[in-house]
PDB file of C-alpha atoms and ligand atoms in Angstrom:
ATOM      1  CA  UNK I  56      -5.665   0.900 -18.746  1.00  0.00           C
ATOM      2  CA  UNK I  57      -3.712  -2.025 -19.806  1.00  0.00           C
ATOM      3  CA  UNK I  58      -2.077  -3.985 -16.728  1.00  0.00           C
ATOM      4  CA  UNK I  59       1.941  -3.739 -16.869  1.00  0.00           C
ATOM      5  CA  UNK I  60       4.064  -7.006 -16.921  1.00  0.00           C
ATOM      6  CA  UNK I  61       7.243  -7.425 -15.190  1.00  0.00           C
ATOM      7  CA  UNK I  62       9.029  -6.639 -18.865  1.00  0.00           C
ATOM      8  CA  UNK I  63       6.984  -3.645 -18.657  1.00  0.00           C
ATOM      9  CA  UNK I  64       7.681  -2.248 -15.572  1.00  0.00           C
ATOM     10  CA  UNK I  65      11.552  -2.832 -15.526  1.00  0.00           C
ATOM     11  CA  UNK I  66      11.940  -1.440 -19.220  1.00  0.00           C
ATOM     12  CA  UNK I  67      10.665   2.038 -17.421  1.00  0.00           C
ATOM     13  CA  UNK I  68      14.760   2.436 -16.006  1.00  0.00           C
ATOM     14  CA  UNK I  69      15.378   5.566 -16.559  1.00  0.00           C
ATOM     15  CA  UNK I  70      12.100   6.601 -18.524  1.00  0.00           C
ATOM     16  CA  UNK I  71       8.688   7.282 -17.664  1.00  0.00           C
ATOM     17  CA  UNK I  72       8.741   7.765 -14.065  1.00  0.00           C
ATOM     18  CA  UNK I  73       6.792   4.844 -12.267  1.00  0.00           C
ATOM     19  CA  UNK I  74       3.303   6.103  -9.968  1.00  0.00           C
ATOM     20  CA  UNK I  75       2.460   3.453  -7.078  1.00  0.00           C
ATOM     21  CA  UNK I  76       0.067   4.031  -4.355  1.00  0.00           C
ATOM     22  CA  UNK I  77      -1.138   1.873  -1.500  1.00  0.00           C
ATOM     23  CA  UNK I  78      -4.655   0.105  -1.991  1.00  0.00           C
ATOM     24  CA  UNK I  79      -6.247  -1.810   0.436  1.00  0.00           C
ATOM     25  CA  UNK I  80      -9.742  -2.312  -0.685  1.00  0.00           C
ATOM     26  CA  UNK I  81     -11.672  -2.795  -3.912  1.00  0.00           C
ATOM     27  CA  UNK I  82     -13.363   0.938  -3.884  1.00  0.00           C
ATOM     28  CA  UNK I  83     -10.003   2.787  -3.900  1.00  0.00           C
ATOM     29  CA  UNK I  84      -8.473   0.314  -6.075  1.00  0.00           C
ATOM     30  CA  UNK I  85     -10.963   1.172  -8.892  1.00  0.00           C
ATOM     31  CA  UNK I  86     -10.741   4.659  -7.756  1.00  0.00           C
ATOM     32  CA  UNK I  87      -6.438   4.581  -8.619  1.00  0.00           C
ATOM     33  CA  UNK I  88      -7.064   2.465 -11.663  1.00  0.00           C
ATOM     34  CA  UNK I  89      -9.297   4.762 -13.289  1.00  0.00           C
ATOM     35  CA  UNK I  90      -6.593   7.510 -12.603  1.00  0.00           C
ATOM     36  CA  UNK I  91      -4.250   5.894 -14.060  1.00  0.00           C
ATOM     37  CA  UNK I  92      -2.035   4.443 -11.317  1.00  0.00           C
ATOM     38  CA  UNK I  93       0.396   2.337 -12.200  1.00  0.00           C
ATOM     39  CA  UNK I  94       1.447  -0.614  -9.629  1.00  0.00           C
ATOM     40  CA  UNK I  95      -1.409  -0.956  -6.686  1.00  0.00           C
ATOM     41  CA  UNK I  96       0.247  -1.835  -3.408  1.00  0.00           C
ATOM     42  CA  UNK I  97      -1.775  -3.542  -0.708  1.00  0.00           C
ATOM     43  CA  UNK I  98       1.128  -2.422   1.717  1.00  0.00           C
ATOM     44  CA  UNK I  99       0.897  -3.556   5.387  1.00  0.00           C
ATOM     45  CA  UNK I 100       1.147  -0.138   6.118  1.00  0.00           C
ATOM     46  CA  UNK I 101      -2.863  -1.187   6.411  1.00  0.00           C
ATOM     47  CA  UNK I 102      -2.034  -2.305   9.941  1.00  0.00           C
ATOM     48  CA  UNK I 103      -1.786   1.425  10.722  1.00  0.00           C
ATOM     49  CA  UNK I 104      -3.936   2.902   8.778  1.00  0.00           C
ATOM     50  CA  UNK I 105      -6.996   0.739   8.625  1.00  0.00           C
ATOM     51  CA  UNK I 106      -6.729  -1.761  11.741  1.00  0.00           C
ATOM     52  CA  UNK I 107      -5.231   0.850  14.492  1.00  0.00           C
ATOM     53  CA  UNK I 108      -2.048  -1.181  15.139  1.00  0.00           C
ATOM     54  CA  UNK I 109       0.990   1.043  16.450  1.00  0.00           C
ATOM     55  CA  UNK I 110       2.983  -0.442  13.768  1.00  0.00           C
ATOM     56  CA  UNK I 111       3.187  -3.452  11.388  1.00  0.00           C
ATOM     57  CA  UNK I 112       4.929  -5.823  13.147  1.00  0.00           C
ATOM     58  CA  UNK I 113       1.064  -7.209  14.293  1.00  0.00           C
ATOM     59  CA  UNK I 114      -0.225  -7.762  10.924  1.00  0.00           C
ATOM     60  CA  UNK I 115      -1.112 -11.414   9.712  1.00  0.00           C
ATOM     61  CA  UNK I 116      -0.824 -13.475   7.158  1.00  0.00           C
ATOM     62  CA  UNK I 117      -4.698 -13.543   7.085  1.00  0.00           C
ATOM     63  CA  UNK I 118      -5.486  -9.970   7.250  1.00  0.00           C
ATOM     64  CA  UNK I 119      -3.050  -9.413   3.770  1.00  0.00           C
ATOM     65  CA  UNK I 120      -4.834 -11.639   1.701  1.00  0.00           C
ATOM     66  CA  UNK I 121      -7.850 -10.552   2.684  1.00  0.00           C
ATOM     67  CA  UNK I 122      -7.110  -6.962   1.981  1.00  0.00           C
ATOM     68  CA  UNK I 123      -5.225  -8.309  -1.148  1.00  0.00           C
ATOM     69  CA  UNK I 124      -8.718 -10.115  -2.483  1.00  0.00           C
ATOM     70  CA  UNK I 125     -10.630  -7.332  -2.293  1.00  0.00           C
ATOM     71  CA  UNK I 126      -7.815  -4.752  -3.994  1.00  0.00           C
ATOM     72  CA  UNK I 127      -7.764  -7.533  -6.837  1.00  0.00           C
ATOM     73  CA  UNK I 128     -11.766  -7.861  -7.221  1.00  0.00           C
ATOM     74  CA  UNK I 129     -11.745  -4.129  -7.773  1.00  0.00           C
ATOM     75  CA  UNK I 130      -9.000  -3.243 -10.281  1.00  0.00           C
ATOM     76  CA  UNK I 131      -7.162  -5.416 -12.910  1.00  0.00           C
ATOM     77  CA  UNK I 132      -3.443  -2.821 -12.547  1.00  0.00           C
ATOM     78  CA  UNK I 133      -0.573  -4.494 -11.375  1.00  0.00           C
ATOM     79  CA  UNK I 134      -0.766  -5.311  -8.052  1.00  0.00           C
ATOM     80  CA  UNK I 135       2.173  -5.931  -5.381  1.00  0.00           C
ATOM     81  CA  UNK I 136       1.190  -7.614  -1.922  1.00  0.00           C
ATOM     82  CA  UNK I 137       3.165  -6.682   1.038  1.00  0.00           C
ATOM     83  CA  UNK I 138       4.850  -9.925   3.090  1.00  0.00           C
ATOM     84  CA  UNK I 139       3.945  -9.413   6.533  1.00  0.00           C
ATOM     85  CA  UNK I 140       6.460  -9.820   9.510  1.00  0.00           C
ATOM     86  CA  UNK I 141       7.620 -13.149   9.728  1.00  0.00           C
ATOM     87  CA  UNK I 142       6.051 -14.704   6.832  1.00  0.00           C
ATOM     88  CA  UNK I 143       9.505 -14.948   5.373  1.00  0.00           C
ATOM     89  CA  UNK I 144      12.254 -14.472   8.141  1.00  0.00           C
ATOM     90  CA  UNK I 145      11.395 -18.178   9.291  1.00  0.00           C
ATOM     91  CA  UNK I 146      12.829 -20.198   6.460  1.00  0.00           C
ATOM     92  CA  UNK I 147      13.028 -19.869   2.942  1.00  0.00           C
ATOM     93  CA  UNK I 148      10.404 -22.765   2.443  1.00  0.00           C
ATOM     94  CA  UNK I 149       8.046 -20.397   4.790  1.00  0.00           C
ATOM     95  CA  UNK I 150       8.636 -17.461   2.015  1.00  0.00           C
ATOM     96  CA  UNK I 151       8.031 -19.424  -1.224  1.00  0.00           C
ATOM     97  CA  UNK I 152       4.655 -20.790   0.566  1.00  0.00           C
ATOM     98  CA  UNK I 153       3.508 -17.793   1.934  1.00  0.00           C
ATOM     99  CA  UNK I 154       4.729 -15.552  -1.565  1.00  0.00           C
ATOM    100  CA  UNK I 155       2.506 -18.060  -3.224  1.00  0.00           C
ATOM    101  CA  UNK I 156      -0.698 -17.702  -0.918  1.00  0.00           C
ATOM    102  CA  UNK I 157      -0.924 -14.536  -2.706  1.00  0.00           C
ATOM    103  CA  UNK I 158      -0.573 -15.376  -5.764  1.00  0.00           C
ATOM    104  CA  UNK I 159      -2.988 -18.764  -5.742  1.00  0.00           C
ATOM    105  CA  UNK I 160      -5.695 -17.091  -3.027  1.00  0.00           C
ATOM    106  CA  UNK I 161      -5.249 -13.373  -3.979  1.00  0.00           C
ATOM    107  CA  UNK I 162      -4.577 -13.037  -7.586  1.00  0.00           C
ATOM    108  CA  UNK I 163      -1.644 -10.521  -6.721  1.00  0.00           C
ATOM    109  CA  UNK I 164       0.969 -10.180  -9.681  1.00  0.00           C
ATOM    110  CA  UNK I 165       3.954  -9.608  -7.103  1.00  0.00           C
ATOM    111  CA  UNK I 166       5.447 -10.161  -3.470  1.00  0.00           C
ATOM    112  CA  UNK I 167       7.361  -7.485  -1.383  1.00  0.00           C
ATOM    113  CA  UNK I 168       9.259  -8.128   0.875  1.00  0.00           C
ATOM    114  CA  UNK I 169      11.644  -5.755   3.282  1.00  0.00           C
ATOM    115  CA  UNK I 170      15.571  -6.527   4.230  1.00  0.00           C
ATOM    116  CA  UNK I 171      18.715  -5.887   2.292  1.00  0.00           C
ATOM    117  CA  UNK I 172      21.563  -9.337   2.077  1.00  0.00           C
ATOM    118  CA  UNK I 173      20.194 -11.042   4.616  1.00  0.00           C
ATOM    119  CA  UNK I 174      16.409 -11.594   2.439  1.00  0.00           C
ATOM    120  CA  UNK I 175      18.326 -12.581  -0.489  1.00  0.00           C
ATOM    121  CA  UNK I 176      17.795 -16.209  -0.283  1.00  0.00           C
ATOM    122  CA  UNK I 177      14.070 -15.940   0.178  1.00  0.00           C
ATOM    123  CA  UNK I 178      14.071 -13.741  -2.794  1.00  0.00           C
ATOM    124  CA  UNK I 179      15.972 -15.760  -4.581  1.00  0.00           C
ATOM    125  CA  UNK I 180      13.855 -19.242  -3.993  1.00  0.00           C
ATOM    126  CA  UNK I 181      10.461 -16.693  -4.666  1.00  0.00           C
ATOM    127  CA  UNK I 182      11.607 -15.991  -8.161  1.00  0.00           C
ATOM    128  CA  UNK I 183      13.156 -19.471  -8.742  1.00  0.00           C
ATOM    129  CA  UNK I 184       9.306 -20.556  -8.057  1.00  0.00           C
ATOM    130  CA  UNK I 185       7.744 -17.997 -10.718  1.00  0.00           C
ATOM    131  CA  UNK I 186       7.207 -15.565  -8.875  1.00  0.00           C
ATOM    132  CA  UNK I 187       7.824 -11.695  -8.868  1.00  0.00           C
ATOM    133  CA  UNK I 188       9.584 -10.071  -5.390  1.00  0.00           C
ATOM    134  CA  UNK I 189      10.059  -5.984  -5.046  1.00  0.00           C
ATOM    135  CA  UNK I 190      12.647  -5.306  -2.248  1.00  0.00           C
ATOM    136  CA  UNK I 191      12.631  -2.788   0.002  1.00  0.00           C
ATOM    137  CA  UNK I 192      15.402  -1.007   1.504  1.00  0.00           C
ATOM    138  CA  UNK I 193      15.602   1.866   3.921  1.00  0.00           C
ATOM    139  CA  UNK I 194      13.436   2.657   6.359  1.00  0.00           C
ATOM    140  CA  UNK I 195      11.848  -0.544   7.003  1.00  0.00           C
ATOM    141  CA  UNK I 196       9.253  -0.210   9.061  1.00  0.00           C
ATOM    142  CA  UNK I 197       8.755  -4.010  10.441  1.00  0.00           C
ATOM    143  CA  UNK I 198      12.042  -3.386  11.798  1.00  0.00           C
ATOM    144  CA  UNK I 199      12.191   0.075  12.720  1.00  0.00           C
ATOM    145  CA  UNK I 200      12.611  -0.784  16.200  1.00  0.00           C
ATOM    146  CA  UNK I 201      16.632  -2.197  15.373  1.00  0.00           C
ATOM    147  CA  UNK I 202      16.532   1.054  13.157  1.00  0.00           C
ATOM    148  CA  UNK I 203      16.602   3.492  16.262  1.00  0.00           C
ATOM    149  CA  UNK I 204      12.978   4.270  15.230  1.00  0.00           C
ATOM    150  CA  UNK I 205      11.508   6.067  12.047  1.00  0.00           C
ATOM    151  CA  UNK I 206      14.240   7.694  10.978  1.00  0.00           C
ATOM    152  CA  UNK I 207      16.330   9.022   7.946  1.00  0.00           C
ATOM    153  CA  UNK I 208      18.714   5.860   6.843  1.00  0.00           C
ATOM    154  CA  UNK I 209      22.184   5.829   5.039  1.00  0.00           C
ATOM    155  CA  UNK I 210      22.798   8.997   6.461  1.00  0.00           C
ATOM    156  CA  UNK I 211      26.190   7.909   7.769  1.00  0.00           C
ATOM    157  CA  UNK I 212      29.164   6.573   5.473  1.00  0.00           C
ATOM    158  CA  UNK I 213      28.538   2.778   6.686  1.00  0.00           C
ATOM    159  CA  UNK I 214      24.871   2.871   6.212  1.00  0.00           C
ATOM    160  CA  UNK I 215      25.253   4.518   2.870  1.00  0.00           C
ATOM    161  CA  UNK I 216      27.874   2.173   1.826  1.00  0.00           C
ATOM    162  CA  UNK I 217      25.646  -0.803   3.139  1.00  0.00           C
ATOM    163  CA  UNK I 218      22.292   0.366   1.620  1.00  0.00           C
ATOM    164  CA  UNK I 219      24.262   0.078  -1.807  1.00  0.00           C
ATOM    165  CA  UNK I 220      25.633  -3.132  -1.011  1.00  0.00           C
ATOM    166  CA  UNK I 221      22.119  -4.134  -0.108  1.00  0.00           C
ATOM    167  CA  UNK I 222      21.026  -2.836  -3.365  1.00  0.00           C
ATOM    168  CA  UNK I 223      23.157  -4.344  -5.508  1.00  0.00           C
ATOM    169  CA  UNK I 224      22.171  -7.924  -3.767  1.00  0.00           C
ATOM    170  CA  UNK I 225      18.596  -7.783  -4.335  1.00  0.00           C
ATOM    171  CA  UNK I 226      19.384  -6.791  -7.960  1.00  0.00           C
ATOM    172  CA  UNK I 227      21.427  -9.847  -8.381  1.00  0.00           C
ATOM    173  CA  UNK I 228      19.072 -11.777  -6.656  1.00  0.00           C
ATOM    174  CA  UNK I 229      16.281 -10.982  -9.308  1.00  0.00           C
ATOM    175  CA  UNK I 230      14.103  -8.184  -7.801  1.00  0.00           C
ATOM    176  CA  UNK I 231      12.460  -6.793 -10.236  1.00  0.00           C
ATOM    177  CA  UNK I 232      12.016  -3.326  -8.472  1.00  0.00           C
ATOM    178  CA  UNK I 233      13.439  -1.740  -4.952  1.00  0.00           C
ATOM    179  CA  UNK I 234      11.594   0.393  -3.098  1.00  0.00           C
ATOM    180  CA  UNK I 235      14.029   2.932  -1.370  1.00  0.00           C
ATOM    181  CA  UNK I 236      12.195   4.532   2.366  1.00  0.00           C
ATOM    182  CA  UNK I 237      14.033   7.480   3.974  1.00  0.00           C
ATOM    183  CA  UNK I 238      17.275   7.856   2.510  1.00  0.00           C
ATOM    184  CA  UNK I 239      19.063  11.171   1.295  1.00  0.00           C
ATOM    185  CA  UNK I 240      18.810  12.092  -2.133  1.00  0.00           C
ATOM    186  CA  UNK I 241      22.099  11.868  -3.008  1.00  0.00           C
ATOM    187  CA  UNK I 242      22.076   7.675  -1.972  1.00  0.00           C
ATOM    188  CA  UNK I 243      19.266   7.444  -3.783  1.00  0.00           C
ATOM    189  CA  UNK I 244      20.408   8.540  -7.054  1.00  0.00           C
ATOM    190  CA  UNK I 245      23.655   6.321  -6.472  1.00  0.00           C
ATOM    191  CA  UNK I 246      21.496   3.374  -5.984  1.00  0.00           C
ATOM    192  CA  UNK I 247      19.207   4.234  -8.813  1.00  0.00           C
ATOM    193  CA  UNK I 248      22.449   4.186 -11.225  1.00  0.00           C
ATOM    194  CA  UNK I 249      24.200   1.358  -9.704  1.00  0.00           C
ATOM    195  CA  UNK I 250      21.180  -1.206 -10.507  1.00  0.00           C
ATOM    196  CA  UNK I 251      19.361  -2.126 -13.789  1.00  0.00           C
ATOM    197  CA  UNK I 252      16.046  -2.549 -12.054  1.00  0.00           C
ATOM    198  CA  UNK I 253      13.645   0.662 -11.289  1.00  0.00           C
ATOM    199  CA  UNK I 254      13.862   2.287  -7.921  1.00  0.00           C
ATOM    200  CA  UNK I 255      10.676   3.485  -6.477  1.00  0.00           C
ATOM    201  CA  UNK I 256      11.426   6.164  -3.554  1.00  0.00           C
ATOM    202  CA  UNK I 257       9.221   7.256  -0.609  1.00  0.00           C
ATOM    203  CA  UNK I 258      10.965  10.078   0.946  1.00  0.00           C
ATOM    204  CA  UNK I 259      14.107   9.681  -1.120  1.00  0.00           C
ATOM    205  CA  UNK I 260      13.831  12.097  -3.654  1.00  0.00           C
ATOM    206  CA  UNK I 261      13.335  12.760  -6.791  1.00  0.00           C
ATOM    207  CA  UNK I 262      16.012  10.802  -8.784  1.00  0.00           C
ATOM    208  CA  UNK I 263      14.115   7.181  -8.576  1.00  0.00           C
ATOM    209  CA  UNK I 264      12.255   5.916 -11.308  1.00  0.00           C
ATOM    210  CA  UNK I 265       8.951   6.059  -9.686  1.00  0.00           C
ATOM    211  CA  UNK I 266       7.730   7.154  -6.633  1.00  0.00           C
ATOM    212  CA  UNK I 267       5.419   5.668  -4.046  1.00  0.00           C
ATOM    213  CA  UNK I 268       2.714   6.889  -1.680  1.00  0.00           C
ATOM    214  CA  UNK I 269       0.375   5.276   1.177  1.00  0.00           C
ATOM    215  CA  UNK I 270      -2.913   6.986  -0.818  1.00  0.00           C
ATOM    216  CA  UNK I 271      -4.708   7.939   2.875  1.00  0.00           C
ATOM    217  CA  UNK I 272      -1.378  10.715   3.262  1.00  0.00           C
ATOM    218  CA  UNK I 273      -1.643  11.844   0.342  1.00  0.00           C
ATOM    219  CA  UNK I 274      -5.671  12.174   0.497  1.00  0.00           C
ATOM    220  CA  UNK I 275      -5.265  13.893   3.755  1.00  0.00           C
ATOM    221  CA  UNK I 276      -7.004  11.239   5.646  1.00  0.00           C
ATOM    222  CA  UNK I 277      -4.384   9.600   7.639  1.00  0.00           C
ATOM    223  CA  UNK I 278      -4.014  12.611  10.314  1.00  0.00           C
ATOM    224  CA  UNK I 279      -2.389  10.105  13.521  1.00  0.00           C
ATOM    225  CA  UNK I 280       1.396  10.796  12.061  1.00  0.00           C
ATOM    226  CA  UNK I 281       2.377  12.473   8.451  1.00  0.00           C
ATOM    227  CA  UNK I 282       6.251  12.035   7.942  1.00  0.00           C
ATOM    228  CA  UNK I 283       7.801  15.247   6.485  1.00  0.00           C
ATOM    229  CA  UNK I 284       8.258  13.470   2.706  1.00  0.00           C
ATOM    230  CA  UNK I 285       4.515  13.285   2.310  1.00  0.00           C
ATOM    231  CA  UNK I 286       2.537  15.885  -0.063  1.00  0.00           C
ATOM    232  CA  UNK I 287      -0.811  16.682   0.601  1.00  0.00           C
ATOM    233  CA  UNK I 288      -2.590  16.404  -2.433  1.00  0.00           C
ATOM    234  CA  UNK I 289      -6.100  16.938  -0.687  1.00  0.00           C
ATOM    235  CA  UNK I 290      -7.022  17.608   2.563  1.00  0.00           C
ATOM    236  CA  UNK I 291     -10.196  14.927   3.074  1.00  0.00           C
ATOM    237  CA  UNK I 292     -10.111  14.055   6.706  1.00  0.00           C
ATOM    238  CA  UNK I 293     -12.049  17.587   7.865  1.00  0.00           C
ATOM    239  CA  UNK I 294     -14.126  17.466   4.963  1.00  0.00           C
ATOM    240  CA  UNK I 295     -15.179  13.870   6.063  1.00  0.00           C
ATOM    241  CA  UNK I 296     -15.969  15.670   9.812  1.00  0.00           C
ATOM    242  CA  UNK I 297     -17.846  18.193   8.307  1.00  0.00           C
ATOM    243  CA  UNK I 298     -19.953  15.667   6.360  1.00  0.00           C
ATOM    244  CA  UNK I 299     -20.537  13.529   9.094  1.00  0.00           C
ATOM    245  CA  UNK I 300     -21.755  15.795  11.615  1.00  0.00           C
ATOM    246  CA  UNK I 301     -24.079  18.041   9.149  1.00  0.00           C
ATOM    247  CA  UNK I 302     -25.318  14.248   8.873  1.00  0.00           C
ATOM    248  CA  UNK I 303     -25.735  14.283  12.856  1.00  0.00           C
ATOM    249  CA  UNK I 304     -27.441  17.587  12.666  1.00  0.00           C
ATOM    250  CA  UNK I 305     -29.856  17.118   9.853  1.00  0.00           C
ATOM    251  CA  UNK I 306     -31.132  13.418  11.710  1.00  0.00           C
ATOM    252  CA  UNK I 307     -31.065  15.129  15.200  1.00  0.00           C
ATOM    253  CA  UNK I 308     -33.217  18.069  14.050  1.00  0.00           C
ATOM    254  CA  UNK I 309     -35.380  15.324  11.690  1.00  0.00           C
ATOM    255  CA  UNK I 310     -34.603  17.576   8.366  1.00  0.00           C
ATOM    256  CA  UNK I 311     -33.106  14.874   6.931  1.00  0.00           C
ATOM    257  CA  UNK I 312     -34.874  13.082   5.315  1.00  0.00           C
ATOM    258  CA  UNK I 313     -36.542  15.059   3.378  1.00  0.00           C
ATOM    259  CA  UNK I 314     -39.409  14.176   0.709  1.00  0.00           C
ATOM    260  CA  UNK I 315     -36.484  14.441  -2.039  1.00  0.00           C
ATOM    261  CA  UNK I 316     -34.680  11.665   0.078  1.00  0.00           C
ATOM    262  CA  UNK I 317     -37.890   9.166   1.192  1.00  0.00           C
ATOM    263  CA  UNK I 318     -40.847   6.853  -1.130  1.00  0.00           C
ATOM    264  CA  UNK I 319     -44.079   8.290  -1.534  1.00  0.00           C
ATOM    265  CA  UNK I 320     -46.874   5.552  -0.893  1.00  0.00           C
ATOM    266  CA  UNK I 321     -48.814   5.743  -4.048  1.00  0.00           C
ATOM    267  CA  UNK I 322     -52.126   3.612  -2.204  1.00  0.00           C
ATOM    268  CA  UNK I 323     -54.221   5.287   0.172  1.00  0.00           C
ATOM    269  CA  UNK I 324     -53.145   4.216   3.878  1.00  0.00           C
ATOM    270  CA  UNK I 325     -56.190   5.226   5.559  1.00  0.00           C
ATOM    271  CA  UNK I 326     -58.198   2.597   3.113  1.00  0.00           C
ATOM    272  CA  UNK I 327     -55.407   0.287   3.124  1.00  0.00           C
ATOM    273  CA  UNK I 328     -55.464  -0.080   6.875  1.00  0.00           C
ATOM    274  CA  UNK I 329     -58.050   1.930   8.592  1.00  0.00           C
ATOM    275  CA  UNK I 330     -57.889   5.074  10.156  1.00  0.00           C
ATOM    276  CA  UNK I 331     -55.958   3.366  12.879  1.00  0.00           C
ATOM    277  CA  UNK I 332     -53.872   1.392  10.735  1.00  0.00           C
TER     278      UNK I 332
HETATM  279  O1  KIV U 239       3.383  -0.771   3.622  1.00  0.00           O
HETATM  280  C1  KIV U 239       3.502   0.162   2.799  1.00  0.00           C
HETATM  281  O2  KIV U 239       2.570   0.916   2.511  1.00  0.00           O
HETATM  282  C2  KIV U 239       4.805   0.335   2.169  1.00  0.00           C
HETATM  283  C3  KIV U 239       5.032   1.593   1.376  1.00  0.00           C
HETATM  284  C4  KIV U 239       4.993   2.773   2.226  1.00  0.00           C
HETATM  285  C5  KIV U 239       6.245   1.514   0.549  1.00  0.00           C
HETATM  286  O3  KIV U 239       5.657  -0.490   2.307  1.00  0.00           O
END
């Protein structure tokens, strides 16, 4: 499939709907290119799901780009690199070197970054540099702590009214997508209205212009915590159980392997080395 630009992906407003799903290493990103997947995101959602942190707050600088190189090796779709905590709250000097760390050591083809008003200067000195920046409003999960947890945002009249506000920043400030976490559906499709840019949703209903997925939920491999907006599209974490421990069995009781699985010796052994070898 041919990669999307930036023209591409914003001229899908109001059409096409947008598919993006979380990659973090090169055999699932060939895996979601080959079906078609539009925008890979190496989210730092990895932190939970691959390196058994509690939350992402703990993930470097260091462990994206590594999980970023290997995403990029295996798939040439449009890829989007997740800013860890920190690596563009410190200054705005911090954001444009650390945005471009993925671009120059990664090959990514965009930053995101979470944070409504108070990111816009970051975003705005990213894109000044030539670089790409998705936002990400809602449910933000490096903060989730000043959030009062992982919970449903904009549920209140001042949070709606400020998750529009915040929308309508990042627009300005030349996002050229916003991701939209938690929020009622009703905000949502606001949002999606009020800005010219697409709005990708994760558990904010169906009027976005694309939708967004960590790929080990929706595989049914991620069993630790699955919030309520997640579909099950397969059910893979007992079938990996099963697999494993039939593999247990079958080397415990020595059937596997089997002659179908091993290398016949085509020389005689007993002449090669002697009846004692
Ligand atoms: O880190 C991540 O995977 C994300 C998505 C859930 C949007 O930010």
């Amino acid at each position: 499939m041919k990669k999307l630009t930036i023209p591409d992906i914003i001229k899908r407003k109001g059409g096409e709907k947008l598919t993006v799903l979380t990659a973090y290493d090169a055999s699932f990103a060939r895996l979601l290119d080959a079906a078609g997947i539009d925008i890979l995101l190496v989210g730092d959602s990895l932190g939970n799901v691959l390196l058994g942190y509690e939350s992402t707050v703990p993930v470097t600088m260091e462990e994206m780009l590594h999980h970023a190189r290997a995403v990029r090796r295996g798939s040439s779709a449009f890829v989007v690199a997740d800013m860890p905590f920190l690596s563009y709250q410190i200054s705005v000097e911090d954001a444009v070197r650390n945005a471009g760390r993925f671009y120059k050591e990664a090959g990514s083809d965009a930053v995101k970054l979470e944070g409504g008003a108070e990111v816009c200067d970051a975003v705005r000195a990213i894109v000044r540099a030539g670089m790409a920046v998705m936002g990400h409003i809602g449910l933000t999960p490096q903060t989730a702590a000043n959030l009062g947890g992982y919970k449903v945002q904009g549920k209140d009249a001042d949070s709606a009214r400020r998750l529009l506000a915040d929308a309508k920043a990042l627009a300005e400030a030349g996002v050229f997508a916003l991701v939209m976490e938690c929020i009622p559906d009703k905000l949502a499709e606001v949002i999606t209205a009020s800005i010219a840019v697409p709005t990708i949703g994760i558990g904010a209903g169906p009027a976005c212009d694309g939708q967004v997925l960590v790929t080990h939920d929706l595989l049914g491999m991620f069993d630790k915590f699955v919030p309520r907006f997640v579909k099950g599209y397969a059910s893979l974490a007992p079938q990996i159980k099963d697999a494993v421990s039939a593999f247990r069995d079958e080397v415990r009781s020595g059937s596997y392997p089997d002659a179908e699985h091993s290398f016949a010796m085509q020389l005689d052994v007993d002449k090669l080395f002697g009846e004692k070898g």
